[in-house]
């Protein structure tokens, strides 16, 4: 079967670093996407990992371990605008499978 | 380049009615996927179309159907609406299946 697990909610302080973990089980794994979704808006693409390791893109980095079925999204120098839901989405040969997302609240 | 557009943005229907939602992908994108998003279930995959063919289908009843036209525009239809169909319906396009998906703003459907 296919299963995705990520924390439901997280809180952090402005300027801090936060790591959002995602574990997954899926057949025919091709890669893993991370999307950001602000309340009332559509998801927007953050990153895509195919190979093991860390991909850095500005304040956001994403890590993948294919053998462990594990990924994380690292957000540095948090800003208030980073308050949003973060969706982990493994991609198998058929489709993207989205987790229920992690709602991150950033406080001043 | 224009983004993914969806019409209508908001819709109110009553139980038993049917509804058709439309999605225009980014120019040049040939793959269109549809998702249902509800607070408790997150983003649930409905189906994916590529080159006018349904490539994949999620675990939804046959009341949910869709199609894709030669210009890559897509429609989804829900017949015999139920209260539980109230949700945000999101369309996403990509160049080809498996590439980064770009989401439209969604259609908020309310079934009374």
Coordinates of N, CA and C in Angstrom, one line a residue:
Chain A
X1 N 0.8 -1.2 0.0 CA 0.0 0.0 0.0 C 0.9 1.2 0.0
X2 N 0.2 2.4 0.1 CA 0.9 3.7 0.1 C 0.6 4.4 1.3
X3 N 1.6 4.9 2.0 CA 1.3 5.6 3.3 C 2.3 6.7 3.4
X4 N 1.9 7.8 3.9 CA 2.7 9.0 4.1 C 2.5 9.5 5.5
X5 N 3.5 9.8 6.3 CA 3.4 10.2 7.6 C 4.2 11.5 7.9
X6 N 3.5 12.6 8.3 CA 4.2 13.8 8.6 C 3.5 14.4 9.8
X7 N 4.2 15.2 10.7 CA 3.5 15.8 11.8 C 2.3 16.7 11.4
X8 N 1.3 16.7 12.2 CA 0.1 17.5 11.8 C 0.4 19.0 12.0
X9 N 1.0 19.4 13.1 CA 1.3 20.8 13.3 C 2.6 21.0 13.9
X10 N 3.2 22.1 13.7 CA 4.5 22.5 14.3 C 4.5 24.0 14.5
X11 N 5.2 24.5 15.5 CA 5.3 25.9 15.8 C 6.8 26.2 15.9
X12 N 7.1 27.5 15.5 CA 8.5 27.9 15.6 C 8.5 29.4 15.7
X13 N 9.7 29.9 16.0 CA 9.8 31.4 16.2 C 10.5 32.0 15.0
X14 N 10.2 33.2 14.7 CA 10.8 34.0 13.7 C 12.3 33.9 13.8
X15 N 13.0 33.7 12.7 CA 14.5 33.6 12.7 C 15.0 32.2 13.1
X16 N 14.2 31.3 13.5 CA 14.7 30.0 13.9 C 14.8 29.1 12.7
X17 N 15.2 27.8 13.0 CA 15.3 26.8 12.0 C 14.2 25.7 12.4
X18 N 13.5 25.2 11.4 CA 12.6 24.1 11.7 C 12.8 23.0 10.6
X19 N 12.6 21.8 11.1 CA 12.7 20.6 10.2 C 11.4 19.8 10.2
X20 N 10.9 19.7 9.0 CA 9.6 18.9 8.9 C 9.9 17.6 8.3
X21 N 9.6 16.5 9.0 CA 9.9 15.2 8.6 C 8.8 14.5 7.9
X22 N 9.1 13.6 7.0 CA 8.1 12.9 6.2 C 8.6 11.4 6.0
X23 N 7.9 10.5 6.4 CA 8.2 9.1 6.1 C 7.1 8.6 5.2
X24 N 7.5 7.7 4.3 CA 6.6 7.2 3.3 C 6.8 5.8 2.9
X25 N 5.8 5.2 2.4 CA 5.9 3.8 1.9 C 5.1 3.8 0.6
X26 N 5.8 3.6 -0.5 CA 5.1 3.5 -1.8 C 5.8 2.6 -2.7
X27 N 5.1 2.0 -3.6 CA 5.7 1.2 -4.6 C 6.1 2.0 -5.8
X28 N 7.2 1.6 -6.5 CA 7.6 2.2 -7.8 C 8.0 3.7 -7.5
X29 N 8.8 3.9 -6.5 CA 9.2 5.3 -6.1 C 10.1 5.9 -7.2
X30 N 9.7 7.1 -7.6 CA 10.5 7.9 -8.6 C 11.2 9.1 -7.9
X31 N 10.6 9.7 -7.0 CA 11.2 10.9 -6.4 C 10.2 11.5 -5.4
X32 N 10.5 12.6 -4.8 CA 9.6 13.2 -3.8 C 9.6 14.7 -3.9
X33 N 8.3 15.2 -3.9 CA 8.1 16.6 -4.0 C 7.7 17.2 -2.6
X34 N 8.1 18.4 -2.4 CA 7.6 19.2 -1.3 C 6.8 20.4 -1.9
X35 N 5.6 20.7 -1.3 CA 4.8 21.8 -1.7 C 4.5 22.6 -0.5
X36 N 4.3 23.9 -0.7 CA 3.9 24.9 0.3 C 2.5 25.3 0.0
X37 N 1.6 25.4 1.0 CA 0.3 25.8 0.7 C -0.2 26.8 1.8
X38 N -0.3 28.1 1.4 CA -0.9 29.0 2.4 C -2.4 28.9 2.4
X39 N -3.0 29.2 3.5 CA -4.4 29.1 3.8 C -5.2 29.7 2.7
X40 N -6.1 29.0 2.1 CA -7.0 29.5 1.0 C -6.3 29.7 -0.3
X41 N -5.1 29.2 -0.5 CA -4.4 29.3 -1.7 C -4.0 27.9 -2.3
X42 N -3.6 27.8 -3.5 CA -3.2 26.6 -4.1 C -1.8 26.2 -3.7
X43 N -1.4 24.9 -3.7 CA 0.0 24.5 -3.3 C 0.9 25.1 -4.4
X44 N 2.1 25.4 -3.9 CA 3.2 25.9 -4.8 C 4.4 25.0 -4.6
X45 N 5.1 24.7 -5.7 CA 6.3 23.8 -5.7 C 7.4 24.4 -4.9
X46 N 8.0 23.6 -4.0 CA 9.2 24.0 -3.3 C 10.5 23.2 -3.8
X47 N 10.4 21.9 -3.8 CA 11.6 21.1 -4.2 C 11.2 19.7 -4.7
X48 N 12.1 19.1 -5.4 CA 12.0 17.7 -5.9 C 13.3 17.0 -5.7
X49 N 13.2 15.9 -4.9 CA 14.4 15.1 -4.7 C 14.3 13.7 -5.4
X50 N 15.3 13.4 -6.2 CA 15.3 12.1 -6.8 C 16.3 11.2 -6.2
X51 N 17.5 11.8 -6.0 CA 18.6 11.0 -5.5 C 18.8 11.3 -4.0
X52 N 19.4 10.4 -3.3 CA 19.7 10.6 -1.8 C 20.5 11.8 -1.6
X53 N 20.3 12.5 -0.5 CA 21.1 13.6 -0.2 C 20.3 14.9 0.0
X54 N 21.0 16.0 0.2 CA 20.4 17.3 0.5 C 20.5 18.2 -0.7
X55 N 19.3 18.8 -1.0 CA 19.2 19.8 -2.1 C 18.9 21.1 -1.4
X56 N 19.8 22.1 -1.7 CA 19.6 23.4 -1.0 C 19.1 24.4 -2.0
X57 N 18.1 25.2 -1.6 CA 17.6 26.3 -2.4 C 17.2 27.4 -1.6
X58 N 18.2 28.3 -1.4 CA 18.0 29.5 -0.5 C 17.8 29.1 0.9
X59 N 16.7 29.6 1.5 CA 16.4 29.3 2.9 C 15.9 27.9 3.1
X60 N 15.4 27.3 2.0 CA 14.8 26.0 2.1 C 15.8 24.9 1.6
X61 N 15.8 23.8 2.3 CA 16.6 22.6 1.9 C 15.7 21.4 2.0
X62 N 15.9 20.4 1.2 CA 15.2 19.1 1.3 C 16.1 18.0 1.2
X63 N 15.9 17.0 2.0 CA 16.7 15.8 2.1 C 15.9 14.6 1.8
X64 N 16.6 13.6 1.2 CA 15.9 12.3 0.9 C 16.8 11.2 1.2
X65 N 16.2 10.1 1.8 CA 16.9 8.8 1.9 C 15.9 7.8 1.3
X66 N 16.2 7.3 0.2 CA 15.4 6.4 -0.5 C 15.3 5.0 0.2
X67 N 16.4 4.6 0.8 CA 16.4 3.3 1.4 C 15.6 3.3 2.7
X68 N 15.5 4.5 3.4 CA 14.8 4.6 4.6 C 13.4 5.1 4.4
X69 N 13.0 5.5 3.2 CA 11.7 6.0 2.9 C 11.5 7.3 3.8
X70 N 12.4 8.2 3.7 CA 12.4 9.3 4.7 C 12.9 10.6 3.9
X71 N 12.2 11.7 4.2 CA 12.6 12.9 3.7 C 12.4 14.0 4.8
X72 N 13.1 15.1 4.7 CA 12.7 16.2 5.5 C 12.9 17.5 4.7
X73 N 12.2 18.5 5.2 CA 12.3 19.9 4.6 C 12.8 20.8 5.7
X74 N 13.9 21.5 5.4 CA 14.5 22.3 6.4 C 14.3 23.8 6.1
X75 N 13.7 24.5 7.0 CA 13.5 25.9 6.7 C 14.3 26.8 7.7
X76 N 15.2 27.6 7.1 CA 16.1 28.4 7.9 C 15.6 29.9 8.0
X77 N 16.1 30.6 9.0 CA 15.8 32.0 9.1 C 14.3 32.3 8.9
X78 N 13.5 31.6 9.7 CA 12.1 31.6 9.5 C 11.5 33.0 9.5
X79 N 10.5 33.2 8.6 CA 9.8 34.5 8.5 C 8.3 34.2 8.7
X80 N 7.6 35.3 9.1 CA 6.2 35.1 9.4 C 5.5 34.6 8.2
X81 N 5.9 34.9 7.0 CA 5.3 34.5 5.8 C 5.4 33.0 5.5
X82 N 6.3 32.4 6.3 CA 6.5 30.9 6.1 C 5.4 30.1 6.8
X83 N 4.5 30.8 7.5 CA 3.4 30.1 8.2 C 2.5 29.6 7.0
X84 N 2.4 28.3 7.0 CA 1.7 27.6 5.9 C 1.6 26.1 6.2
X85 N 1.0 25.4 5.3 CA 1.0 24.0 5.3 C 2.1 23.5 4.4
X86 N 2.8 22.4 4.7 CA 3.9 21.9 3.9 C 3.5 20.4 3.6
X87 N 3.4 20.2 2.3 CA 2.9 18.9 1.9 C 4.1 18.0 1.3
X88 N 4.2 16.9 1.8 CA 5.2 15.9 1.3 C 4.5 15.0 0.3
X89 N 5.1 14.8 -0.9 CA 4.4 14.1 -2.0 C 5.3 13.2 -2.7
X90 N 5.4 11.9 -2.3 CA 6.2 10.9 -3.1 C 5.6 10.7 -4.4
X91 N 6.4 10.5 -5.4 CA 5.9 10.3 -6.8 C 6.3 8.8 -7.1
X92 N 5.3 8.0 -7.4 CA 5.6 6.7 -7.9 C 5.3 6.7 -9.4
X93 N 5.4 5.5 -10.0 CA 5.2 5.4 -11.4 C 3.9 5.9 -11.9
X94 N 2.9 5.9 -11.1 CA 1.6 6.3 -11.5 C 1.2 7.7 -11.2
X95 N 1.5 8.2 -10.0 CA 1.0 9.5 -9.6 C 1.7 10.1 -8.4
X96 N 1.4 11.3 -8.1 CA 1.8 11.9 -6.9 C 0.8 11.5 -5.8
X97 N 1.4 11.2 -4.6 CA 0.5 10.9 -3.5 C 0.9 11.9 -2.4
X98 N -0.1 12.7 -2.0 CA 0.1 13.8 -1.0 C -0.2 13.3 0.4
X99 N 0.6 13.7 1.3 CA 0.3 13.5 2.7 C -0.7 14.6 3.1
X100 N -1.2 14.5 4.3 CA -2.2 15.5 4.8 C -1.5 16.8 5.1
X101 N -0.2 16.8 5.2 CA 0.5 18.1 5.3 C 0.8 18.4 6.8
X102 N 1.8 19.3 7.0 CA 2.2 19.8 8.3 C 1.9 21.3 8.3
X103 N 1.1 21.7 9.3 CA 0.7 23.1 9.4 C 1.8 23.8 10.3
X104 N 2.5 24.7 9.7 CA 3.6 25.4 10.5 C 3.1 26.8 10.8
X105 N 3.2 27.1 12.1 CA 2.9 28.4 12.6 C 4.2 29.1 13.1
X106 N 4.5 30.3 12.5 CA 5.7 31.0 12.9 C 5.2 32.2 13.8
X107 N 5.8 32.3 15.0 CA 5.4 33.4 15.9 C 6.6 34.4 16.0
X108 N 6.2 35.6 16.3 CA 7.2 36.7 16.4 C 8.1 36.4 17.6
Chain B
X1 N 4.1 33.9 -18.9 CA 3.3 32.8 -19.3 C 2.2 32.7 -18.3
X2 N 0.9 32.5 -18.7 CA -0.2 32.5 -17.8 C -0.2 31.2 -17.0
X3 N -0.7 31.2 -15.8 CA -0.7 30.0 -15.0 C -1.9 29.2 -15.3
X4 N -2.1 28.2 -14.4 CA -3.3 27.3 -14.6 C -4.5 28.0 -14.1
X5 N -5.5 28.0 -14.9 CA -6.8 28.6 -14.6 C -7.9 27.6 -14.4
X6 N -8.8 27.9 -13.5 CA -9.9 27.0 -13.2 C -11.2 27.9 -13.1
X7 N -12.2 27.3 -13.7 CA -13.5 28.0 -13.6 C -14.6 26.9 -13.3
X8 N -15.6 27.3 -12.6 CA -15.7 28.6 -11.8 C -14.9 28.5 -10.5
X9 N -14.7 29.6 -9.9 CA -13.9 29.6 -8.6 C -14.8 29.2 -7.4
X10 N -16.0 29.5 -7.5 CA -17.0 29.1 -6.4 C -18.2 28.5 -7.0
X11 N -18.8 27.6 -6.4 CA -20.0 26.9 -6.9 C -20.8 26.4 -5.7
X12 N -22.1 26.6 -5.8 CA -23.0 26.1 -4.8 C -24.1 25.3 -5.5
X13 N -24.2 24.0 -5.1 CA -25.2 23.1 -5.7 C -26.0 22.4 -4.6
X14 N -27.0 21.7 -5.0 CA -27.8 20.9 -4.0 C -27.6 19.5 -4.3
X15 N -27.9 18.7 -3.3 CA -27.7 17.2 -3.5 C -28.5 16.7 -4.7
X16 N -27.9 15.8 -5.4 CA -28.5 15.2 -6.5 C -28.2 15.9 -7.8
X17 N -27.8 17.1 -7.8 CA -27.4 17.8 -9.0 C -26.0 17.3 -9.5
X18 N -25.7 17.8 -10.7 CA -24.4 17.4 -11.2 C -23.6 18.7 -11.5
X19 N -22.3 18.6 -11.6 CA -21.5 19.8 -11.8 C -20.3 19.5 -12.7
X20 N -19.9 20.5 -13.5 CA -18.8 20.3 -14.4 C -17.8 21.4 -14.1
X21 N -16.5 21.1 -13.8 CA -15.5 22.0 -13.5 C -14.5 22.0 -14.6
X22 N -13.9 23.2 -14.9 CA -13.0 23.3 -16.0 C -11.6 23.7 -15.6
X23 N -10.6 23.3 -16.3 CA -9.2 23.6 -16.0 C -8.5 23.8 -17.3
X24 N -7.8 25.0 -17.4 CA -6.9 25.3 -18.5 C -5.5 25.2 -18.1
X25 N -4.7 24.3 -18.6 CA -3.3 24.2 -18.1 C -2.4 25.3 -18.6
X26 N -1.2 25.3 -18.1 CA -0.2 26.2 -18.6 C 0.1 25.9 -20.1
X27 N 0.3 26.9 -20.9 CA 0.5 26.6 -22.3 C 1.7 25.7 -22.5
X28 N 1.5 24.6 -23.3 CA 2.6 23.6 -23.5 C 2.5 22.4 -22.6
X29 N 1.8 22.6 -21.5 CA 1.7 21.4 -20.6 C 0.6 20.5 -21.1
X30 N 1.0 19.2 -21.1 CA 0.1 18.2 -21.7 C -0.6 17.3 -20.6
X31 N -0.1 17.4 -19.4 CA -0.6 16.5 -18.4 C -1.4 17.3 -17.4
X32 N -2.6 16.9 -17.1 CA -3.5 17.5 -16.1 C -4.0 16.5 -15.1
X33 N -3.8 16.9 -13.8 CA -4.3 16.1 -12.7 C -5.3 16.8 -11.9
X34 N -6.2 16.1 -11.3 CA -7.3 16.6 -10.5 C -7.2 16.1 -9.1
X35 N -7.4 16.9 -8.1 CA -7.4 16.5 -6.7 C -8.6 17.1 -6.0
X36 N -9.0 16.4 -5.0 CA -10.0 16.9 -4.1 C -9.3 17.2 -2.7
X37 N -9.6 18.4 -2.2 CA -9.0 18.7 -0.9 C -10.0 19.0 0.1
X38 N -10.0 18.3 1.2 CA -10.9 18.6 2.4 C -10.1 18.7 3.6
X39 N -10.5 19.4 4.6 CA -9.7 19.6 5.9 C -9.3 18.3 6.5
X40 N -10.1 17.3 6.5 CA -9.7 16.1 7.2 C -8.9 15.1 6.4
X41 N -9.0 15.1 5.1 CA -8.4 14.1 4.2 C -7.2 14.7 3.4
X42 N -7.0 15.9 3.4 CA -5.9 16.5 2.7 C -6.1 16.4 1.2
X43 N -5.1 16.3 0.4 CA -5.2 16.3 -1.1 C -5.4 14.8 -1.5
X44 N -6.5 14.6 -2.1 CA -6.8 13.2 -2.6 C -6.8 13.2 -4.1
X45 N -6.0 12.3 -4.7 CA -5.9 12.2 -6.2 C -7.1 11.7 -6.8
X46 N -7.6 12.4 -7.8 CA -8.8 12.0 -8.5 C -8.5 11.2 -9.8
X47 N -7.8 11.9 -10.7 CA -7.4 11.3 -11.9 C -6.3 12.2 -12.6
X48 N -5.6 11.6 -13.6 CA -4.7 12.3 -14.4 C -4.9 12.0 -15.9
X49 N -4.8 13.1 -16.7 CA -5.0 12.9 -18.1 C -3.7 13.4 -18.8
X50 N -3.4 12.7 -19.9 CA -2.2 13.0 -20.7 C -2.5 12.7 -22.1
X51 N -2.4 13.6 -23.0 CA -2.7 13.4 -24.4 C -4.1 12.9 -24.6
X52 N -5.0 13.5 -23.9 CA -6.5 13.1 -24.0 C -6.8 11.8 -23.5
X53 N -5.9 11.1 -22.8 CA -6.2 9.8 -22.2 C -6.1 9.8 -20.7
X54 N -7.0 9.1 -20.1 CA -6.9 9.0 -18.6 C -5.8 8.1 -18.3
X55 N -4.8 8.6 -17.6 CA -3.6 7.8 -17.3 C -3.7 7.0 -16.0
X56 N -4.3 7.7 -15.0 CA -4.5 7.1 -13.7 C -5.7 7.6 -13.1
X57 N -6.3 6.8 -12.2 CA -7.5 7.2 -11.5 C -7.3 6.8 -10.0
X58 N -7.8 7.7 -9.1 CA -7.8 7.5 -7.7 C -9.0 6.7 -7.3
X59 N -9.1 6.5 -5.9 CA -10.2 5.7 -5.4 C -11.4 6.5 -5.1
X60 N -12.1 7.0 -6.2 CA -13.3 7.7 -6.1 C -14.4 6.9 -6.9
X61 N -15.7 7.1 -6.4 CA -16.7 6.4 -7.1 C -16.9 6.9 -8.6
X62 N -17.7 6.1 -9.3 CA -17.9 6.4 -10.7 C -18.6 7.7 -11.0
X63 N -19.2 8.3 -9.9 CA -19.8 9.6 -10.1 C -18.8 10.7 -10.5
X64 N -17.6 10.4 -10.3 CA -16.5 11.4 -10.6 C -15.9 10.9 -12.0
X65 N -15.9 11.8 -12.9 CA -15.4 11.5 -14.2 C -14.7 12.7 -14.8
X66 N -13.9 12.5 -15.8 CA -13.3 13.6 -16.4 C -12.9 13.4 -17.9
X67 N -12.4 14.4 -18.5 CA -11.9 14.2 -19.9 C -10.9 15.3 -20.2
X68 N -10.1 15.1 -21.2 CA -9.2 16.1 -21.7 C -9.4 16.3 -23.2
X69 N -9.3 17.5 -23.6 CA -9.5 17.9 -25.0 C -8.1 18.0 -25.7
X70 N -8.2 18.1 -27.0 CA -7.0 18.1 -27.8 C -6.1 19.3 -27.5
X71 N -6.6 20.4 -26.9 CA -5.8 21.5 -26.6 C -5.3 21.4 -25.1
X72 N -5.5 20.2 -24.5 CA -5.0 19.9 -23.2 C -5.9 20.4 -22.1
X73 N -6.9 21.2 -22.4 CA -7.9 21.7 -21.4 C -8.6 20.4 -20.9
X74 N -9.0 20.5 -19.6 CA -9.6 19.4 -19.0 C -10.9 19.8 -18.3
X75 N -11.8 18.9 -18.2 CA -13.0 19.1 -17.4 C -13.2 17.9 -16.5
X76 N -13.8 18.1 -15.3 CA -14.2 17.0 -14.5 C -15.7 17.2 -14.1
X77 N -16.4 16.1 -14.0 CA -17.8 16.1 -13.8 C -18.1 15.2 -12.6
X78 N -19.0 15.7 -11.7 CA -19.5 15.0 -10.6 C -21.0 14.9 -10.7
X79 N -21.5 13.7 -10.8 CA -23.0 13.5 -10.9 C -23.6 13.1 -9.6
X80 N -24.8 13.3 -9.5 CA -25.6 12.9 -8.2 C -24.8 13.4 -7.0
X81 N -24.7 14.7 -6.9 CA -23.9 15.3 -5.8 C -24.3 14.9 -4.4
X82 N -23.4 14.6 -3.5 CA -23.6 14.3 -2.1 C -23.0 15.4 -1.3
X83 N -23.5 15.5 0.0 CA -23.0 16.5 0.9 C -21.5 16.4 1.0
X84 N -21.0 15.2 1.1 CA -19.6 14.9 1.3 C -18.7 15.3 0.1
X85 N -19.3 15.7 -1.0 CA -18.5 16.2 -2.1 C -18.1 17.6 -2.0
X86 N -18.6 18.3 -1.0 CA -18.2 19.7 -0.7 C -16.7 19.7 -0.4
X87 N -15.9 20.4 -1.2 CA -14.5 20.4 -1.1 C -13.9 21.5 -2.0
X88 N -12.6 21.6 -1.9 CA -11.8 22.4 -2.9 C -11.3 21.4 -4.0
X89 N -11.6 21.7 -5.2 CA -11.1 20.8 -6.3 C -10.0 21.6 -7.0
X90 N -8.8 20.9 -7.0 CA -7.6 21.5 -7.5 C -7.2 20.8 -8.8
X91 N -6.8 21.6 -9.7 CA -6.3 21.1 -11.0 C -4.8 21.4 -11.0
X92 N -4.0 20.5 -11.5 CA -2.5 20.8 -11.6 C -2.1 20.4 -13.0
X93 N -1.2 21.1 -13.6 CA -0.7 20.8 -14.9 C 0.8 20.6 -14.8
X94 N 1.4 19.8 -15.7 CA 2.8 19.6 -15.9 C 3.1 19.3 -17.3
X95 N 4.4 19.5 -17.7 CA 4.8 19.3 -19.1 C 4.4 17.8 -19.5
X96 N 4.8 16.9 -18.7 CA 4.5 15.5 -18.9 C 4.3 14.9 -17.6
X97 N 3.7 13.7 -17.5 CA 3.5 13.1 -16.2 C 4.8 12.9 -15.4
X98 N 4.8 13.2 -14.1 CA 6.0 13.0 -13.3 C 6.8 14.2 -13.1
X99 N 6.6 15.3 -13.9 CA 7.3 16.5 -13.8 C 6.6 17.4 -12.7
X100 N 7.3 18.4 -12.3 CA 6.7 19.4 -11.3 C 5.3 19.8 -11.7
X101 N 4.4 19.8 -10.8 CA 3.0 20.1 -11.1 C 2.7 21.6 -10.6
X102 N 2.1 22.3 -11.4 CA 1.7 23.7 -11.1 C 0.1 23.7 -10.9
X103 N -0.2 24.2 -9.7 CA -1.6 24.1 -9.4 C -2.4 25.4 -9.7
X104 N -3.7 25.2 -10.1 CA -4.6 26.3 -10.3 C -5.1 26.7 -8.9
X105 N -5.9 27.8 -8.9 CA -6.5 28.3 -7.7 C -7.6 27.5 -7.1
X106 N -8.1 26.6 -7.8 CA -9.1 25.7 -7.3 C -10.5 26.2 -7.5
X107 N -11.5 25.2 -7.4 CA -12.9 25.5 -7.4 C -13.5 25.1 -6.1
X108 N -14.0 26.0 -5.4 CA -14.6 25.6 -4.1 C -16.1 25.2 -4.3
X109 N -16.4 24.0 -4.1 CA -17.7 23.4 -4.4 C -18.4 23.2 -3.0
X110 N -19.6 23.8 -2.9 CA -20.4 23.6 -1.7 C -21.7 22.9 -2.1
X111 N -22.0 21.8 -1.5 CA -23.2 21.0 -1.8 C -24.2 21.1 -0.6
X112 N -25.3 21.7 -0.8 CA -26.3 21.9 0.3 C -27.4 20.8 0.3

